Amino acid sequence: MDSTFIAIIILKLIYLLFDNIQPIHTLENGLAKTPPMGWLSWERFKCQINCHHYDDTNHNNNKLAGCISENLFTQIADTLVERGYQRAGYDRINIDDCWSKKSRELDDGHLLPDPDRFPNGIKYLADYMHERGLKLGMYQNYGHRTCMGYPGILGHLEQDVQTFADWDVDMIKLDACFSPKTSQLDSGYMKFRKIVDKTKRPMIISCSWPYYQVFASKVHIIPKWDLISMNCNLFRVFHDITSNWKVIQKIIDFMGDNQQIFRAITGPGSWPDPDMLMIGNAGLSVAQAESQMAIWCILPAPLFMSNDPRVMEPEFEKILLNSDAISINQDVNGEPGERFFHNTTMDLWRRSLSENQMALVILNRDFNQDLQISIPLEQIESNAFQHYQHVQVLNIFSNEKYQIRRQRMADNRTETYIKVIVEPTGCVFLKLTPLKN
Ligand SMILES: *[C@@H]1O[C@H](CO)[C@@H](O)[C@H](O)[C@H]1NC(C)=O
Ligand SMILES: *[C@@H]1O[C@H](CO)[C@@H](O)[C@H](O)[C@H]1NC(C)=O
């Protein structure tokens, strides 16, 4: 055989080897090693800037009370601390669109907050958060205007990022309404990331980059996923969420249908973002709220609530503060979850966790019928699991715990079932822990 030919074969083999063991590409800025958690104003408070109309002192009677203002963000911060959210891990408070003045300063083009709604400025708010063990996130947009018409970042990229750093901000969400060309988003977001690096301030980078490439413009292009995950700690992949189960189920389906793409770029430092938690808002039942929590934990996805924790019903607060659910979301391995069964009536999702544990979500997609199902343990477990004879099952939302023992059949196969009944649009969320024999 010709030696060049052999060399090519060897090179190809080496390439294949490396291709298989290639680590996933994540943004290595030391941040978001587990999915970030917190609260974001958008879905609940949108662009409510009329503080007289949306008076937040009146929230017992008016559930939409609150305008985009210092008052709202300090009240939410106090609530996150008082109600135990901050201790549970929800330690970020993020301001979305509509915080700034309608135009930049005439002399130097600086961006400033609306003086009536943010009388003490943004640095004051950042300090307020830091004093309480919280962090502050800000919003800008890669375009000349933000989605709601406030000054965008184009032409002021360095200046605005430095302004955020000077204010001691901890996270920047960069939206992309009215961006010039979807193809320019690649270079735009990469430049943004470099400028954030240059400030030396650790700021989580939240991108809307792939969403605008896939959905939000006339010219759709296929996102360069590796580039996105290497430049963003989290990145929005689908349309805005609303407090409606059908919308949430569409998002879950999108995540499952495209899991081959997303699983390859989910890991410490980089998280596909299916958008905010709607738990506690009118429009979702307790079962549906549990389903959203379970799927967001098993994906795993960033956990940013957009709700009003000041007026939360206790059954929803309990879901959001469920420490077993959160510990699955925050598992240090950062392995992606996997939808391993899907039809019109149910989804089965599993995820390998640290210490050989596993998480399992059985989602009932039907709107009317209970789902009764027995799932063979052998179908869901990882290899590491199969050596164990006993497995502890924790039902995360009901807090029931039981053990199952492997049943050995006459032909020496084992057959062990997990039996559940799942209510319509609800889920059963389990953590499986192998026990030493
Ligand atoms: C979905 O799959 C489950 C389990 O195999 C089955 O019981 C159910 O009938 C299926 N639903 C439909 C609509 O085919
Ligand atoms: C049955 O399986 C167990 C565990 O894999 C093994 O140790 C044992 O030797 C098997 N028995 C027979 C009869 O094959």
Coordinates of C-alpha atoms and ligand atoms in Angstrom, one line a residue:
M1 CA 0.0 0.0 0.0
D2 CA 1.1 3.5 -0.8
S3 CA 2.5 5.2 2.3
T4 CA 0.6 8.5 1.7
F5 CA -2.6 6.4 1.7
I6 CA -1.7 4.8 5.0
A7 CA -0.9 8.2 6.4
I8 CA -4.3 9.5 5.4
I9 CA -6.0 6.5 7.0
I10 CA -4.1 7.1 10.2
L11 CA -4.9 10.8 10.2
K12 CA -8.5 9.9 9.6
L13 CA -8.5 7.5 12.5
I14 CA -6.9 10.1 14.8
Y15 CA -9.4 12.6 13.6
L16 CA -12.2 10.2 14.4
L17 CA -10.8 9.6 17.9
F18 CA -10.6 13.2 18.7
D19 CA -13.9 13.9 17.2
N20 CA -15.4 11.4 19.6
I21 CA -13.7 12.7 22.7
Q22 CA -14.1 16.3 21.8
P23 CA -15.2 18.2 24.9
I24 CA -18.3 20.3 24.5
H25 CA -17.7 23.9 23.7
T26 CA -18.8 26.2 26.4
L27 CA -17.9 29.7 27.4
E28 CA -15.0 29.5 29.8
N29 CA -15.3 32.8 31.6
G30 CA -15.5 31.0 35.0
L31 CA -19.2 31.9 35.3
A32 CA -22.5 29.9 35.2
K33 CA -20.8 26.6 36.0
T34 CA -24.3 25.5 36.9
P35 CA -27.4 27.2 35.4
P36 CA -27.9 30.7 36.8
M37 CA -31.0 31.3 38.9
G38 CA -32.9 34.4 39.8
W39 CA -35.7 36.7 38.8
L40 CA -36.3 38.7 35.6
S41 CA -38.8 41.5 35.1
W42 CA -39.9 40.9 31.5
E43 CA -42.8 38.5 31.3
R44 CA -44.6 39.8 34.4
F45 CA -43.9 43.5 34.3
K46 CA -43.1 44.0 30.6
C47 CA -42.7 47.7 29.8
Q48 CA -44.9 49.1 32.6
I49 CA -43.4 52.5 33.0
N50 CA -46.5 54.4 34.2
C51 CA -45.8 54.1 37.9
H52 CA -48.9 55.9 38.9
H53 CA -51.1 53.4 37.0
Y54 CA -49.1 50.4 38.2
D55 CA -48.6 51.5 41.8
D56 CA -46.6 48.9 43.6
T57 CA -47.8 49.8 47.1
N58 CA -51.1 48.4 46.1
H59 CA -50.2 44.9 45.2
N60 CA -52.6 43.1 47.5
N61 CA -55.5 44.3 45.3
N62 CA -53.9 44.6 42.0
K63 CA -51.8 41.6 41.0
L64 CA -50.1 43.5 38.2
A65 CA -48.9 46.2 40.5
G66 CA -45.4 47.4 39.9
C67 CA -43.7 49.5 37.3
I68 CA -40.1 49.1 36.0
S69 CA -38.5 51.1 38.8
E70 CA -36.0 51.1 41.6
N71 CA -38.9 50.5 43.9
L72 CA -39.9 47.3 42.2
F73 CA -36.4 45.8 42.1
T74 CA -35.7 46.6 45.7
Q75 CA -39.0 45.1 46.8
I76 CA -38.4 42.0 44.8
A77 CA -34.9 41.8 46.3
D78 CA -36.2 42.1 49.8
T79 CA -38.8 39.4 49.1
L80 CA -36.3 37.0 47.6
V81 CA -34.3 37.3 50.8
E82 CA -37.2 37.2 53.2
R83 CA -39.0 34.3 51.6
G84 CA -35.9 32.1 51.2
Y85 CA -35.5 32.3 47.5
Q86 CA -32.0 33.8 47.8
R87 CA -30.9 31.0 50.1
A88 CA -32.4 28.4 47.7
G89 CA -30.2 29.7 44.9
Y90 CA -32.2 32.4 43.2
D91 CA -29.6 35.1 43.7
R92 CA -29.9 37.2 40.5
I93 CA -32.2 40.1 39.9
N94 CA -32.3 41.1 36.3
I95 CA -33.8 44.3 34.9
D96 CA -35.2 43.9 31.4
D97 CA -36.1 46.5 28.7
C98 CA -37.5 50.0 29.5
W99 CA -35.1 51.0 32.2
S100 CA -33.2 53.8 30.5
K101 CA -34.0 57.3 29.4
K102 CA -35.5 57.5 25.9
S103 CA -32.3 59.1 24.6
R104 CA -28.6 59.1 25.3
E105 CA -26.9 62.0 27.0
L106 CA -26.2 64.7 24.4
D107 CA -22.6 65.5 25.4
D108 CA -21.0 62.0 25.6
G109 CA -23.7 59.6 24.5
H110 CA -23.9 57.9 27.9
L111 CA -26.8 55.7 28.7
L112 CA -28.6 56.7 31.9
P113 CA -31.6 55.2 33.7
D114 CA -34.9 57.0 33.7
P115 CA -34.5 59.6 36.5
D116 CA -38.0 59.4 37.8
R117 CA -38.2 55.6 38.1
F118 CA -34.5 55.1 39.1
P119 CA -33.8 58.2 41.2
N120 CA -30.6 56.8 42.7
G121 CA -29.2 55.3 39.6
I122 CA -28.1 51.7 38.7
K123 CA -25.0 51.6 40.8
Y124 CA -27.1 52.1 43.9
L125 CA -29.3 49.1 42.9
A126 CA -26.2 47.0 42.3
D127 CA -24.9 47.9 45.8
Y128 CA -28.4 47.2 47.2
M129 CA -28.3 43.7 45.7
H130 CA -24.7 43.0 46.8
E131 CA -25.4 44.0 50.4
R132 CA -28.1 41.3 50.4
G133 CA -26.1 38.5 48.7
L134 CA -27.8 39.1 45.4
K135 CA -26.5 40.1 42.0
L136 CA -27.8 42.6 39.4
G137 CA -28.4 42.0 35.7
M138 CA -29.0 44.6 33.0
Y139 CA -30.5 44.6 29.6
Q140 CA -29.3 46.0 26.3
N141 CA -30.0 45.2 22.6
Y142 CA -27.8 44.6 19.6
G143 CA -29.5 47.2 17.4
H144 CA -30.0 50.9 17.3
R145 CA -33.1 50.6 19.4
T146 CA -34.3 48.0 22.0
C147 CA -37.4 46.0 21.4
M148 CA -39.5 48.7 23.1
G149 CA -37.7 51.6 21.4
Y150 CA -35.1 52.6 24.0
P151 CA -31.5 53.4 22.9
G152 CA -29.8 50.2 21.6
I153 CA -26.1 49.3 21.9
L154 CA -25.0 49.8 18.2
G155 CA -22.5 52.5 17.9
H156 CA -21.9 52.4 21.7
L157 CA -20.8 48.8 22.3
E158 CA -17.6 49.6 24.3
Q159 CA -19.2 52.5 26.1
D160 CA -22.3 50.7 27.3
V161 CA -20.5 47.6 28.4
Q162 CA -18.0 49.7 30.3
T163 CA -20.9 51.7 31.8
F164 CA -22.4 48.4 33.1
A165 CA -19.0 47.3 34.5
D166 CA -18.6 50.7 36.2
W167 CA -22.0 50.2 37.8
D168 CA -20.9 46.8 39.2
V169 CA -23.4 44.9 37.1
D170 CA -23.1 41.1 37.2
M171 CA -24.9 40.0 34.1
I172 CA -25.9 41.4 30.7
K173 CA -28.7 40.2 28.6
L174 CA -28.1 41.3 25.0
D175 CA -31.3 41.1 23.0
A176 CA -31.3 41.6 19.2
C177 CA -34.5 43.3 18.1
F178 CA -34.0 45.5 14.9
S179 CA -30.5 44.1 14.4
P180 CA -29.2 45.1 11.0
K181 CA -28.6 41.6 9.5
T182 CA -29.0 38.2 11.1
S183 CA -25.6 37.2 9.6
Q184 CA -24.0 40.0 11.4
L185 CA -25.1 38.7 14.7
D186 CA -22.2 36.2 14.7
S187 CA -19.5 38.9 14.6
G188 CA -21.6 41.3 16.7
Y189 CA -22.1 38.9 19.7
M190 CA -18.4 37.8 19.5
K191 CA -17.3 41.3 19.6
F192 CA -19.6 41.9 22.6
R193 CA -18.1 39.0 24.4
K194 CA -14.6 40.2 23.9
I195 CA -15.5 43.7 25.2
V196 CA -17.1 42.1 28.3
D197 CA -13.9 40.2 28.8
K198 CA -11.8 43.4 28.5
T199 CA -13.7 45.0 31.4
K200 CA -12.3 42.3 33.7
R201 CA -15.6 42.4 35.5
P202 CA -17.2 38.9 35.8
M203 CA -20.5 39.4 34.0
I204 CA -22.7 36.5 32.8
I205 CA -23.5 36.9 29.1
S206 CA -27.0 36.1 28.1
C207 CA -27.6 36.1 24.3
S208 CA -30.6 36.1 22.1
W209 CA -28.4 35.4 19.1
P210 CA -29.8 32.0 17.8
Y211 CA -33.4 33.0 18.4
Y212 CA -33.1 35.9 16.0
Q213 CA -31.3 33.8 13.4
V214 CA -33.8 31.0 13.4
F215 CA -37.1 32.8 14.0
A216 CA -37.1 36.5 14.2
S217 CA -36.1 37.8 10.8
K218 CA -37.0 37.3 7.2
V219 CA -33.7 35.7 6.4
H220 CA -33.4 32.5 8.4
I221 CA -29.9 31.1 8.9
I222 CA -28.7 28.0 10.7
P223 CA -27.0 29.2 13.8
K224 CA -23.3 28.3 14.4
W225 CA -24.1 26.6 17.6
D226 CA -20.5 26.0 18.7
L227 CA -19.7 29.7 18.3
I228 CA -22.8 30.6 20.3
S229 CA -22.0 28.3 23.2
M230 CA -18.4 29.5 23.3
N231 CA -19.5 33.1 23.5
C232 CA -22.6 33.0 25.7
N233 CA -23.3 31.6 29.1
L234 CA -26.9 31.3 28.2
F235 CA -28.7 31.8 24.9
R236 CA -32.4 32.0 24.0
V237 CA -33.5 29.4 21.5
F238 CA -37.2 29.9 21.0
H239 CA -40.1 32.4 21.1
D240 CA -41.0 34.3 24.3
I241 CA -42.7 32.3 26.9
T242 CA -46.1 33.2 28.3
S243 CA -48.1 32.0 31.3
N244 CA -49.9 29.4 29.2
W245 CA -49.5 25.6 29.3
K246 CA -49.9 25.2 25.5
V247 CA -47.1 27.7 24.9
I248 CA -44.9 26.0 27.5
Q249 CA -45.5 22.5 26.0
K250 CA -44.5 23.9 22.6
I251 CA -41.2 25.1 24.1
I252 CA -40.7 21.7 25.8
D253 CA -41.3 20.0 22.4
F254 CA -38.9 22.3 20.7
M255 CA -36.2 21.5 23.3
G256 CA -36.9 17.7 22.8
D257 CA -37.1 17.8 19.0
N258 CA -33.8 19.6 18.8
Q259 CA -32.0 17.8 21.6
Q260 CA -29.3 16.5 19.4
I261 CA -28.2 20.1 18.9
F262 CA -28.7 21.3 22.4
R263 CA -27.3 18.3 24.3
A264 CA -23.9 18.9 22.5
I265 CA -23.6 22.4 23.8
T266 CA -25.2 22.1 27.3
G267 CA -22.6 22.0 30.1
P268 CA -20.8 24.1 32.7
G269 CA -20.6 27.6 31.3
S270 CA -23.2 27.3 28.6
W271 CA -26.9 26.7 28.8
P272 CA -29.6 26.8 26.1
D273 CA -32.3 29.0 27.5
P274 CA -36.0 28.0 27.0
D275 CA -37.0 31.3 28.8
M276 CA -38.4 32.2 32.2
L277 CA -40.3 30.2 34.8
M278 CA -44.0 31.2 34.8
I279 CA -44.7 29.5 38.1
G280 CA -47.0 31.5 40.4
N281 CA -48.6 33.5 37.6
A282 CA -52.3 33.2 36.8
G283 CA -52.7 30.8 33.9
L284 CA -50.7 27.8 35.1
S285 CA -52.2 25.1 37.4
V286 CA -50.1 23.5 40.2
A287 CA -49.7 20.4 38.0
Q288 CA -48.5 22.5 35.0
A289 CA -46.2 24.6 37.3
E290 CA -44.6 21.3 38.5
S291 CA -44.2 20.2 34.9
Q292 CA -42.4 23.4 34.0
M293 CA -40.1 23.1 37.0
A294 CA -39.3 19.5 36.4
I295 CA -38.4 19.9 32.7
W296 CA -36.4 23.1 33.4
C297 CA -34.5 21.1 36.1
I298 CA -33.8 18.1 33.9
L299 CA -32.8 19.9 30.8
P300 CA -31.1 21.7 32.7
A301 CA -32.1 25.3 32.0
P302 CA -31.4 28.6 33.7
L303 CA -34.1 29.2 36.4
F304 CA -35.2 32.8 36.1
M305 CA -38.7 33.4 37.5
S306 CA -40.8 36.2 36.0
N307 CA -43.6 36.4 38.6
D308 CA -44.5 38.4 41.6
P309 CA -43.0 36.7 44.6
R310 CA -44.6 39.4 46.8
V311 CA -48.0 37.9 46.2
M312 CA -47.2 34.2 45.6
E313 CA -49.7 31.5 46.5
P314 CA -47.9 29.0 48.9
E315 CA -48.4 26.0 46.6
F316 CA -46.4 27.7 43.9
E317 CA -43.7 29.0 46.2
K318 CA -43.3 25.5 47.4
I319 CA -42.6 24.3 43.9
L320 CA -40.0 27.0 43.2
L321 CA -38.3 26.4 46.5
N322 CA -38.2 22.6 46.2
S323 CA -34.6 21.9 47.2
D324 CA -34.5 18.4 45.6
A325 CA -35.7 19.9 42.2
I326 CA -33.1 22.7 42.5
S327 CA -30.3 20.3 43.4
I328 CA -31.1 18.3 40.2
N329 CA -31.0 21.6 38.2
Q330 CA -27.7 22.5 39.9
D331 CA -26.0 19.1 39.7
V332 CA -22.3 19.8 39.4
N333 CA -21.7 17.5 36.5
G334 CA -23.8 19.6 34.3
E335 CA -24.8 16.7 32.1
P336 CA -27.6 17.4 29.6
G337 CA -30.9 15.7 30.1
E338 CA -32.4 13.5 27.3
R339 CA -35.9 13.0 26.1
F340 CA -35.8 9.2 25.4
F341 CA -39.5 8.7 24.7
H342 CA -42.1 11.0 23.1
N343 CA -45.5 10.5 21.6
T344 CA -48.7 12.5 21.8
T345 CA -49.6 11.3 25.3
M346 CA -46.3 11.3 27.1
D347 CA -42.7 12.4 27.3
L348 CA -40.0 10.5 29.2
W349 CA -36.9 12.5 30.2
R350 CA -33.8 11.2 32.0
R351 CA -30.6 12.8 33.2
S352 CA -27.5 11.4 34.7
L353 CA -26.5 13.1 37.9
S354 CA -23.4 13.0 40.0
E355 CA -22.8 10.0 42.3
N356 CA -24.5 7.6 39.9
Q357 CA -27.8 9.1 40.6
M358 CA -30.5 9.7 37.9
A359 CA -33.4 12.0 37.4
L360 CA -36.5 11.0 35.6
V361 CA -39.5 13.0 34.4
I362 CA -42.7 11.3 33.2
L363 CA -44.8 14.1 31.6
N364 CA -48.5 13.5 30.8
R365 CA -49.1 15.5 27.7
D366 CA -52.8 14.8 27.6
F367 CA -55.2 17.5 28.7
N368 CA -57.9 15.2 30.1
Q369 CA -56.8 11.7 30.9
D370 CA -54.6 10.4 33.7
L371 CA -51.6 8.5 32.5
Q372 CA -50.9 5.1 34.2
I373 CA -47.6 3.7 33.2
S374 CA -45.0 1.1 34.3
I375 CA -41.5 1.9 33.1
P376 CA -38.9 -0.8 33.2
L377 CA -35.9 0.4 35.2
E378 CA -33.7 -1.3 32.7
Q379 CA -35.0 1.1 30.0
I380 CA -34.0 4.3 31.8
E381 CA -30.8 3.5 33.8
S382 CA -27.3 4.2 32.9
N383 CA -24.6 1.5 32.9
A384 CA -23.2 2.5 36.2
F385 CA -26.6 1.9 37.7
Q386 CA -27.0 -1.7 36.6
H387 CA -24.7 -3.1 39.3
Y388 CA -27.0 -2.1 42.1
Q389 CA -29.7 -4.4 43.4
H390 CA -31.6 -1.7 45.3
V391 CA -32.6 1.7 44.1
Q392 CA -34.2 4.4 46.2
V393 CA -36.9 6.4 44.5
L394 CA -37.7 9.9 45.6
N395 CA -40.9 11.5 44.3
I396 CA -39.7 15.1 44.3
F397 CA -43.0 16.9 44.5
S398 CA -44.9 14.5 46.8
N399 CA -41.7 13.9 48.9
E400 CA -42.5 10.1 49.0
K401 CA -39.5 7.8 49.2
Y402 CA -39.5 4.1 48.5
Q403 CA -37.1 1.4 47.5
I404 CA -37.3 -1.0 44.6
R405 CA -35.4 -4.2 44.3
R406 CA -34.3 -5.7 41.0
Q407 CA -36.5 -8.7 40.1
R408 CA -34.6 -11.5 38.5
M409 CA -36.5 -13.6 35.9
A410 CA -36.1 -17.3 35.2
D411 CA -33.9 -16.5 32.2
N412 CA -31.7 -14.3 34.4
R413 CA -32.9 -11.1 32.9
T414 CA -34.0 -8.5 35.4
E415 CA -37.3 -6.7 35.1
T416 CA -38.1 -4.0 37.6
Y417 CA -40.8 -1.5 37.1
I418 CA -41.4 2.0 38.2
K419 CA -45.2 2.5 38.3
V420 CA -46.7 5.9 38.3
I421 CA -50.0 7.7 37.8
V422 CA -49.7 11.1 36.3
E423 CA -52.5 13.7 36.2
P424 CA -53.3 15.5 32.9
T425 CA -50.6 18.1 31.9
G426 CA -48.8 17.2 35.1
C427 CA -45.6 15.1 35.7
V428 CA -44.0 12.8 38.1
F429 CA -40.4 13.9 38.8
L430 CA -38.2 11.2 40.4
K431 CA -34.7 11.0 41.7
L432 CA -33.2 7.5 41.6
T433 CA -30.3 6.8 44.0
P434 CA -28.6 3.4 43.8
L435 CA -28.1 1.8 47.2
K436 CA -25.1 -0.2 48.4
N437 CA -26.2 -3.8 48.6
Ligands
LIG1 C1 -47.8 6.6 23.7 O1 -46.9 5.5 24.2 C2 -47.5 4.9 25.3 C3 -46.4 3.9 25.8 O2 -46.0 3.1 24.8 C4 -48.8 4.2 25.0 O3 -49.3 3.6 26.1 C5 -49.7 5.2 24.4 O4 -50.9 4.6 23.9 C6 -49.1 6.0 23.2 N1 -50.0 7.0 22.8 C7 -50.4 7.1 21.5 C8 -51.3 8.2 21.2 O5 -50.0 6.3 20.7
LIG2 C1 -27.3 -14.1 36.3 O1 -26.8 -12.7 36.3 C2 -25.9 -12.4 37.4 C3 -25.7 -10.9 37.4 O2 -25.4 -10.4 36.1 C4 -24.6 -13.2 37.3 O3 -23.8 -12.9 38.4 C5 -25.0 -14.7 37.3 O4 -23.9 -15.5 37.1 C6 -26.1 -15.0 36.2 N1 -26.5 -16.4 36.4 C7 -26.6 -17.2 35.3 C8 -27.1 -18.6 35.7 O5 -26.3 -16.9 34.2

